[in-house]
Tab-separated table of C-alpha atoms and ligand atoms in Angstrom:
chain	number	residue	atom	x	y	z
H	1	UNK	CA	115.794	89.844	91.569
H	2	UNK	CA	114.854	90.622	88.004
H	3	UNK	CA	110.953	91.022	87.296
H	4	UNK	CA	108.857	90.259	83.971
H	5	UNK	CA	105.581	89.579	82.301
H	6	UNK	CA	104.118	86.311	82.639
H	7	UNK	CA	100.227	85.926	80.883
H	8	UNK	CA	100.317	82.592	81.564
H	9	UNK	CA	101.860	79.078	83.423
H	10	UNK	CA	100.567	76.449	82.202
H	11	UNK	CA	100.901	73.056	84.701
H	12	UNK	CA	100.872	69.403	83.017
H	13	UNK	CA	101.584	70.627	79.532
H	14	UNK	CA	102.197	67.727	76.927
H	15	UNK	CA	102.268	69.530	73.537
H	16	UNK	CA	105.257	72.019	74.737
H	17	UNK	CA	108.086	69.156	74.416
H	18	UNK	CA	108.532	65.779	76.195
H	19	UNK	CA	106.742	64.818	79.044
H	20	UNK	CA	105.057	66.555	81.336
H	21	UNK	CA	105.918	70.223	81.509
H	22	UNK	CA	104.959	73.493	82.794
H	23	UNK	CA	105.162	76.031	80.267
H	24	UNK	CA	105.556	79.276	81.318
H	25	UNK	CA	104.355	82.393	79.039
H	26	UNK	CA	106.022	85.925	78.406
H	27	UNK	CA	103.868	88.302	77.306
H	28	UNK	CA	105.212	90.748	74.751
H	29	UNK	CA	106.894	89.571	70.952
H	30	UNK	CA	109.432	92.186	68.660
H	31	UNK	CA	107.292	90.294	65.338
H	32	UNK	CA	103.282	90.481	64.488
H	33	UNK	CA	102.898	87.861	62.429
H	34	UNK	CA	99.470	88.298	60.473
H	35	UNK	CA	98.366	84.699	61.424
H	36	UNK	CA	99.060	84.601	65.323
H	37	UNK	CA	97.113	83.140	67.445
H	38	UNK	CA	98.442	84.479	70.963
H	39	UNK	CA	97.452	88.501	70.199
H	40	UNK	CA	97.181	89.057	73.968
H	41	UNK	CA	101.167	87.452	73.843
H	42	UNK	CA	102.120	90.795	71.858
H	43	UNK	CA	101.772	93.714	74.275
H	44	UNK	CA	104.655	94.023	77.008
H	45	UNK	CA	101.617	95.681	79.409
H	46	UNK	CA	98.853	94.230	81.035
H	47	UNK	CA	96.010	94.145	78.758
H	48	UNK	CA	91.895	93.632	79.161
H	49	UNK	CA	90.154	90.929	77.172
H	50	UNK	CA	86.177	91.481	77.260
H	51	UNK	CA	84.598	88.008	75.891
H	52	UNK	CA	80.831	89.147	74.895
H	53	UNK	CA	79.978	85.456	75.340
H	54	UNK	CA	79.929	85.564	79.032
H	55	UNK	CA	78.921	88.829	79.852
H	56	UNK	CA	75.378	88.744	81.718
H	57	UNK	CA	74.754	92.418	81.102
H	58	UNK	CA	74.727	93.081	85.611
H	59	UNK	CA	76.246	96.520	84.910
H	60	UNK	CA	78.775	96.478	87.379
H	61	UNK	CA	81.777	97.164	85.148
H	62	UNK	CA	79.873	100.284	84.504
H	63	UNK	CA	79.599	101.297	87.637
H	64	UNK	CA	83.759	101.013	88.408
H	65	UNK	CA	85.280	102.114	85.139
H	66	UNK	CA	87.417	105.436	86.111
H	67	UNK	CA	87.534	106.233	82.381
H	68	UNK	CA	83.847	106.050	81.184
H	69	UNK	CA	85.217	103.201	78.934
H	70	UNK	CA	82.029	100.570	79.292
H	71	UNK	CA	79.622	101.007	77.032
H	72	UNK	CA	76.443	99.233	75.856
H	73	UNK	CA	76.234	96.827	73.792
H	74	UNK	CA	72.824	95.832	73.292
H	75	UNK	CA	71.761	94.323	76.257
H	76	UNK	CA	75.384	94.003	77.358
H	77	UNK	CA	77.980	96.276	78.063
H	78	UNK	CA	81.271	95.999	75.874
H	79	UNK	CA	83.984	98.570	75.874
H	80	UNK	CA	85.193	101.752	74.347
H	81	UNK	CA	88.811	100.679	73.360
H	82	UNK	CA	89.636	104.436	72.674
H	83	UNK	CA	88.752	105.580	76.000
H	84	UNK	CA	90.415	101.904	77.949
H	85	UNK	CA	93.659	102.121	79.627
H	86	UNK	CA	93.687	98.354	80.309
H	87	UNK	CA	93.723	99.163	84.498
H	88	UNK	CA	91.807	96.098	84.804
H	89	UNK	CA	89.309	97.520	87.638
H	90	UNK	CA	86.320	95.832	85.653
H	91	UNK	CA	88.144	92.385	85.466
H	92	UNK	CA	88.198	92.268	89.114
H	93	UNK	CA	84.734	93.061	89.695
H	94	UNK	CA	83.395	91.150	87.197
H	95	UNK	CA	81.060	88.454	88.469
H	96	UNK	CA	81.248	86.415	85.575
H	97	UNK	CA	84.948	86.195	84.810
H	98	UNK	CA	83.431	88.176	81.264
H	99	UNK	CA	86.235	90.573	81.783
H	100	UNK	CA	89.749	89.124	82.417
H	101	UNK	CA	93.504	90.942	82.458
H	102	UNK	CA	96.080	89.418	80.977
H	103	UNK	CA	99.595	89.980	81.903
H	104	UNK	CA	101.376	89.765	85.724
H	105	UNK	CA	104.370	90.985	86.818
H	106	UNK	CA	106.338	88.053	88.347
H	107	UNK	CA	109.563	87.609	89.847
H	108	UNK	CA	111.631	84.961	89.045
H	109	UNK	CA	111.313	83.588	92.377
H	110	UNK	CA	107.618	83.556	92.257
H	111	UNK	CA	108.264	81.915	89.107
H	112	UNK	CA	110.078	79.179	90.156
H	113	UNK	CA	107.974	78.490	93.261
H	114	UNK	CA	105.474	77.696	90.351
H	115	UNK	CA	107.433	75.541	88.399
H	116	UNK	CA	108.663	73.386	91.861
H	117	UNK	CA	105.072	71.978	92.490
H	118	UNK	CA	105.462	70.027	89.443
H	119	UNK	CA	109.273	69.025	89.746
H	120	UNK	CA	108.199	65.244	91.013
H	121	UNK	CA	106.112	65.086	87.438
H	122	UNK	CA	109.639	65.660	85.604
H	123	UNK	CA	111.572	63.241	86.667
H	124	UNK	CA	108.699	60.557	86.139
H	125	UNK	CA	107.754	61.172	82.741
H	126	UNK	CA	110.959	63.224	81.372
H	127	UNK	CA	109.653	66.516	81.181
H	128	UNK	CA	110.774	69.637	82.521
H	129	UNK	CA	110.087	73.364	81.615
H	130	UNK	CA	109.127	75.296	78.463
H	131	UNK	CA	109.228	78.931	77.769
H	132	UNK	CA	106.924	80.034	75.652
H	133	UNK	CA	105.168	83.402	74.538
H	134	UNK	CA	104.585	85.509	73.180
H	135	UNK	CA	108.223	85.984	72.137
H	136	UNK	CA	110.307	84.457	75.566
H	137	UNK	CA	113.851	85.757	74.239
H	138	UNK	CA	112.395	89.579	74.212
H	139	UNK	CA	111.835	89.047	77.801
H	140	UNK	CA	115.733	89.725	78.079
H	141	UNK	CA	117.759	89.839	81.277
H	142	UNK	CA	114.359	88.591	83.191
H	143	UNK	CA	114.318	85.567	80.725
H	144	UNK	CA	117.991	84.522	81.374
H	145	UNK	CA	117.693	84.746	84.560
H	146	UNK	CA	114.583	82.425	84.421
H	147	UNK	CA	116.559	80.194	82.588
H	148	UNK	CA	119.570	80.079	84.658
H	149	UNK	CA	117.445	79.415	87.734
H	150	UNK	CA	115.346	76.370	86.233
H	151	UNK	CA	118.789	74.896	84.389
H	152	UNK	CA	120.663	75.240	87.982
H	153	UNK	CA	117.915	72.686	89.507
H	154	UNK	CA	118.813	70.128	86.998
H	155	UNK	CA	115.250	70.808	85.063
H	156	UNK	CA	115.314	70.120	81.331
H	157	UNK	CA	114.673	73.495	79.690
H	158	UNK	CA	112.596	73.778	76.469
H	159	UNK	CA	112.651	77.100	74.572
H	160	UNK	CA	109.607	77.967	72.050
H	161	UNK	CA	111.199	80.814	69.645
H	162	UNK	CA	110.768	82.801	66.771
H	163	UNK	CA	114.570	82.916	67.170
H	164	UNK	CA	114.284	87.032	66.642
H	165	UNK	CA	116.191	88.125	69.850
H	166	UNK	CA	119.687	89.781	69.882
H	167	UNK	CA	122.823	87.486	69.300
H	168	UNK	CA	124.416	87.656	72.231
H	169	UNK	CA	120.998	87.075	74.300
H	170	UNK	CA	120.416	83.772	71.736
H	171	UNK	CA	124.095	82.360	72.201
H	172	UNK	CA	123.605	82.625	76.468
H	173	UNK	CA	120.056	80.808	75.265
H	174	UNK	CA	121.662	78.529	73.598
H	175	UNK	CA	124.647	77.292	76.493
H	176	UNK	CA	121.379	77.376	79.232
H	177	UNK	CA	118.644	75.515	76.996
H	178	UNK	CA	118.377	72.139	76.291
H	179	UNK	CA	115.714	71.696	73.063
H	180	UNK	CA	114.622	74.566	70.832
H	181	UNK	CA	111.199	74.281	69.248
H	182	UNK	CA	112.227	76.756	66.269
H	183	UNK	CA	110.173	78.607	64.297
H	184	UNK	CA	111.046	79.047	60.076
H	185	UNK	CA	108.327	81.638	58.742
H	186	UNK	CA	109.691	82.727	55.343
H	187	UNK	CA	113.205	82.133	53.914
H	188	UNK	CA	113.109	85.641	52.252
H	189	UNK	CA	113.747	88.812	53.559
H	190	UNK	CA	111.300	90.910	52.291
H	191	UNK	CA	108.926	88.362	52.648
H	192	UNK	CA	109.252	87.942	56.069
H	193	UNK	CA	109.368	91.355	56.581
H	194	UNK	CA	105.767	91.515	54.960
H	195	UNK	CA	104.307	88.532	57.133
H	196	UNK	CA	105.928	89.439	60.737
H	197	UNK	CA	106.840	92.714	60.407
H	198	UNK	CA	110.572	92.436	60.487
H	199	UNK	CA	112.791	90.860	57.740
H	200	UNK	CA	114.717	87.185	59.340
H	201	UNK	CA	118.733	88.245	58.977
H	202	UNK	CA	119.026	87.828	62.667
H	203	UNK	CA	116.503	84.747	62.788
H	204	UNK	CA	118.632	82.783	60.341
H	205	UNK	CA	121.998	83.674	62.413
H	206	UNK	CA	120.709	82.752	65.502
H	207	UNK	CA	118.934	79.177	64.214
H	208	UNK	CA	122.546	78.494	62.404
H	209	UNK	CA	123.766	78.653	65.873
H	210	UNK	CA	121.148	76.551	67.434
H	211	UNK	CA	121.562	73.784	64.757
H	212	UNK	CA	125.802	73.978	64.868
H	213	UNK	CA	125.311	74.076	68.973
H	214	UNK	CA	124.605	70.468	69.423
H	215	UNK	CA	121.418	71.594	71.601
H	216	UNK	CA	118.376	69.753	70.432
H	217	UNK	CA	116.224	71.681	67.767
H	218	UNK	CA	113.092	70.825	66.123
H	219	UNK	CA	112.384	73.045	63.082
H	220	UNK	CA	108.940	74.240	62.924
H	221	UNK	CA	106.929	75.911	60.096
H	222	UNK	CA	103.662	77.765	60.572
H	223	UNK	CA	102.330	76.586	57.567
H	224	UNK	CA	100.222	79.782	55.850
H	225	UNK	CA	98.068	79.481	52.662
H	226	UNK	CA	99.519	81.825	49.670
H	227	UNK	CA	101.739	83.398	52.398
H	228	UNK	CA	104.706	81.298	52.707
H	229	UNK	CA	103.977	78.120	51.160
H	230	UNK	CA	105.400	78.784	47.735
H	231	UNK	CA	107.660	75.930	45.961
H	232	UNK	CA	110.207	78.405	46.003
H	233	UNK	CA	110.073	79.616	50.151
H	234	UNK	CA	110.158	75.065	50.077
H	235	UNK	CA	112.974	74.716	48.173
H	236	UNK	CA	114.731	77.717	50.062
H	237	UNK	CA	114.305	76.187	53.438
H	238	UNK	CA	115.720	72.767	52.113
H	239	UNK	CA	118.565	74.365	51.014
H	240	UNK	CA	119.113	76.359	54.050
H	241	UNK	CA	118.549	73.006	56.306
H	242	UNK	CA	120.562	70.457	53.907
H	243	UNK	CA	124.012	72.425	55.436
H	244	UNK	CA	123.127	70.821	58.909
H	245	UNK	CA	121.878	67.508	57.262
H	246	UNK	CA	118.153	67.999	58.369
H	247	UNK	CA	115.479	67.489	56.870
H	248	UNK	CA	112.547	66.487	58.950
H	249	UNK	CA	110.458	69.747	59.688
H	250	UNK	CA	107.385	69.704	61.798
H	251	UNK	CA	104.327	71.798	60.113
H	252	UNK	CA	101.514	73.283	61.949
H	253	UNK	CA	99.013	74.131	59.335
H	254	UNK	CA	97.226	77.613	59.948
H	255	UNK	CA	94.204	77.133	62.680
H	256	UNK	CA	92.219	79.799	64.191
H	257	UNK	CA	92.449	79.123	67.501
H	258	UNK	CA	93.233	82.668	68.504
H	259	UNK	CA	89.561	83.992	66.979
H	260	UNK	CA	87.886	85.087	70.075
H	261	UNK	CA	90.755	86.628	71.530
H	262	UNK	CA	91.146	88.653	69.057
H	263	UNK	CA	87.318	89.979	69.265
H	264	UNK	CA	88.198	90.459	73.350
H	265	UNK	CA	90.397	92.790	72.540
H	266	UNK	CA	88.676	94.787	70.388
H	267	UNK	CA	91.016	93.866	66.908
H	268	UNK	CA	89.765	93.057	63.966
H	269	UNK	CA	90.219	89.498	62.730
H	270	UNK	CA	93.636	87.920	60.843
H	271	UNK	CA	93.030	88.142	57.219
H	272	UNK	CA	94.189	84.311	56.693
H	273	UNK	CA	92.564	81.161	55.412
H	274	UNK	CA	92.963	77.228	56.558
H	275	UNK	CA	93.414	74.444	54.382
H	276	UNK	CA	91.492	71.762	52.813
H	277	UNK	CA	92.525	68.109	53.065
H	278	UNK	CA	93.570	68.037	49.223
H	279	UNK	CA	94.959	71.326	49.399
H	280	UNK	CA	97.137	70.502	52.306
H	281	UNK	CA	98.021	67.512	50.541
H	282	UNK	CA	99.214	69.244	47.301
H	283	UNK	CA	101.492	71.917	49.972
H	284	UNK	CA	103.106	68.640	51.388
H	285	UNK	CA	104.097	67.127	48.651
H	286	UNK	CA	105.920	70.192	47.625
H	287	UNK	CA	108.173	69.392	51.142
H	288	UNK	CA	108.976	65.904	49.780
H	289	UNK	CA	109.526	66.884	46.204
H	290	UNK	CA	112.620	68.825	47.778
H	291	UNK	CA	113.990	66.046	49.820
H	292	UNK	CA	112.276	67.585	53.372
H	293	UNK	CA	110.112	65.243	55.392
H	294	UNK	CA	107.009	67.397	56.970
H	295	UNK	CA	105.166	66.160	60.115
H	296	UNK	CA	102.190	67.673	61.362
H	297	UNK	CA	102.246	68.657	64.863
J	301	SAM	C1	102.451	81.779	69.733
J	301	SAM	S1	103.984	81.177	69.170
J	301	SAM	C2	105.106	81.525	70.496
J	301	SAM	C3	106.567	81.254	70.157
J	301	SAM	C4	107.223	82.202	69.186
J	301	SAM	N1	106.789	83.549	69.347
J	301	SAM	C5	107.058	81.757	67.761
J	301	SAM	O1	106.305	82.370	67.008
J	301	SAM	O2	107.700	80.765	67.421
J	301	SAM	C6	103.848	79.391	69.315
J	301	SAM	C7	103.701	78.669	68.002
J	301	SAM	O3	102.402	78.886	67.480
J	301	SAM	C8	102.509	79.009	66.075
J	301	SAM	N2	101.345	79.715	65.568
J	301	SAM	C9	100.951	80.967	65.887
J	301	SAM	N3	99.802	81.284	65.247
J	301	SAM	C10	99.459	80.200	64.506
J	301	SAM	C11	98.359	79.906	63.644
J	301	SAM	N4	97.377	80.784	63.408
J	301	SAM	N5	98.339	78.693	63.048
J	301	SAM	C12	99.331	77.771	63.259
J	301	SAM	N6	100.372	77.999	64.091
J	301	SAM	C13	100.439	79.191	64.699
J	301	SAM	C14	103.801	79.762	65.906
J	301	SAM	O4	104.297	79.669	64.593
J	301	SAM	C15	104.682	79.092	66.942
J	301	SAM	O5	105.307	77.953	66.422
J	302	SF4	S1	80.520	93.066	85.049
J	302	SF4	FE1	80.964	91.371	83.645
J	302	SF4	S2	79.016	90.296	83.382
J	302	SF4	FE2	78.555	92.304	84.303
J	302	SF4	S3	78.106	93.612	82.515
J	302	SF4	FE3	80.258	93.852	82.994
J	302	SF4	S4	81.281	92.352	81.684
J	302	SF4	FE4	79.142	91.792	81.734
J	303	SF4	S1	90.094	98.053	81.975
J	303	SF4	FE1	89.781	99.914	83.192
J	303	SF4	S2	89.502	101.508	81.644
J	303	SF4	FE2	89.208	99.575	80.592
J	303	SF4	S3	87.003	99.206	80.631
J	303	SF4	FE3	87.901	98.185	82.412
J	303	SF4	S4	87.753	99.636	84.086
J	303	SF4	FE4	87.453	100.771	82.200
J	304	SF4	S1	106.488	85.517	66.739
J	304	SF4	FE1	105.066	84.115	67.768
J	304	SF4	S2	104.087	85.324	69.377
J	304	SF4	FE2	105.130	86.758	68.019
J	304	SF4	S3	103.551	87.453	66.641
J	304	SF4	FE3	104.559	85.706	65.686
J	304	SF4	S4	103.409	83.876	66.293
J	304	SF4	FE4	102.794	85.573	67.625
């Protein structure tokens, strides 16, 4: 039985498709877009997150680092992330829950035993199960057979995807899943490639074969200010979308919800801005001037 990294399962999930759902999380993504808000998603491994907020100062993590990795910080003790290997022997001692490891290796049976204890909640309020991330596709031959196992008990199966994952993974996706939630980041290449790190040739194949599949897809946008927002990345994606006659895209306008993970794990912050009301307004009206009709999610 194929094995993976889960970070998180979520139970009684609303926001991850319809009804209620358990959402299960891969850790580890091919893409770093500058804006995300899941950095402990991006990592395959098993990473430490130190929040500062809850540490009490006791000392203990001290006292069972192997790699002299704690150090003070002021009356607290933070961490040295030169000298941490992540082996998360702090987290478990760690009266406070200051110190916490992200990333399990699960099997897909252990999986699934997860995702059972909420099977009576599907068929009530027409949920089912969402894979999520991180980037779930790069989990590979662990994700499919994930997939496979949660399609096979009649579950609805939601994928959340940047949509960069190899074609012939994405088409076996595609015949197993039954709603995409679809990301659209840039329209251009080089663009793209700026924002997330790699350029979208195999992104735009594999969401032409999601929308010509018949599977349901709702287009999303992480909407960025200055970064993809343009009239001319607008106009792109209308054109792109008009072939499959859609034009309803859902927009989730930049947040920083991901802030004080990123300061658990030592990184430095995402250079990126939110919106104003009026500015917001002024971005969505470029959407409508080019025939697309953006809701916020
Ligand atoms: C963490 S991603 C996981 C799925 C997949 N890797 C992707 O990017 O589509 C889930 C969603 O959060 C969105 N997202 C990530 N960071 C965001 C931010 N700072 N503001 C708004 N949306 C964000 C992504 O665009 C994506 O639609
Ligand atoms: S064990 Fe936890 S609460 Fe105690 S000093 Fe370390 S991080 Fe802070
Ligand atoms: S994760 Fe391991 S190496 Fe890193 S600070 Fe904790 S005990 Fe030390
Ligand atoms: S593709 Fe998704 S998980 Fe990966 S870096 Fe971008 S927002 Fe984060």
């Amino acid at each position: 039985m194929s094995q993976g990294m889960i970070y998180n399962i979520q139970r009684m999930s609303i926001h991850d498709g319809p009804g209620l759902r358990t959402t299960v999380f891969l850790k580890g993504c091919p893409l770093r877009c500058l804006w995300c808000s899941n950095p402990e998603s991006q990592k395959t491994t098993p990473q430490m997150l130190y929040f500062e907020a809850q540490c009490t100062g006791c000392g203990t993590c001290k006292d069972v680092c192997p790699n002299d990795a704690v150090i003070p910080l002021g009356e607290k003790f933070g961490r040295d992330t030169a000298k941490c290997t992540d082996c998360g022997l702090c987290a478990e001692s760690c009266p406070t829950k200051a110190r916490e490891m992200s990333g399990r290796l699960m099997t897909v049976e252990e999986v699934m035993k997860e995702v059972q204890k909420d099977s009576l909640f599907y068929e009530n309020s027409g949920g089912g199960v969402t894979f999520g991330g991180g980037e779930p596709t790069a989990g590979g031959q662990f994700f499919l057979d994930m997939l496979e196992a949660v399609h096979n008990e009649g579950f609805h199966v939601t994928v959340d995807t940047c949509g960069f994952c190899p074609a012939e993974r994405f088409d076996k996706t595609i015949e197993l899943a039954d709603l995409f939630l679809f990301d659209c980041k840039h329209m251009d290449p080089e663009q793209h490639k700026k924002l997330t790190g790699q350029d979208n040739a195999i992104i735009l194949r594999n969401m032409r074969a999601a929308l010509s599949s018949g599977k349901q897809v709702r287009i999303r946008m992480p909407l960025m200010p200055n970064m993809n927002d343009s009239e001319e990345n607008i106009a792109a994606m209308a054109e792109f979308f008009k072939e499959f006659d859609r034009n309803e895209i859902e927009i989730m306008p930049c947040h920083a919800f991901g802030k004080s993970k990123y300061l658990a794990l030592g990184k430095s912050l995402p250079e990126v801005s939110q919106y104003t009301p009026e500015q917001l307004k002024v971005v969505l009206e470029r959407f409508a001037r080019h025939g697309l009709n953006p809701v916020i999610v």
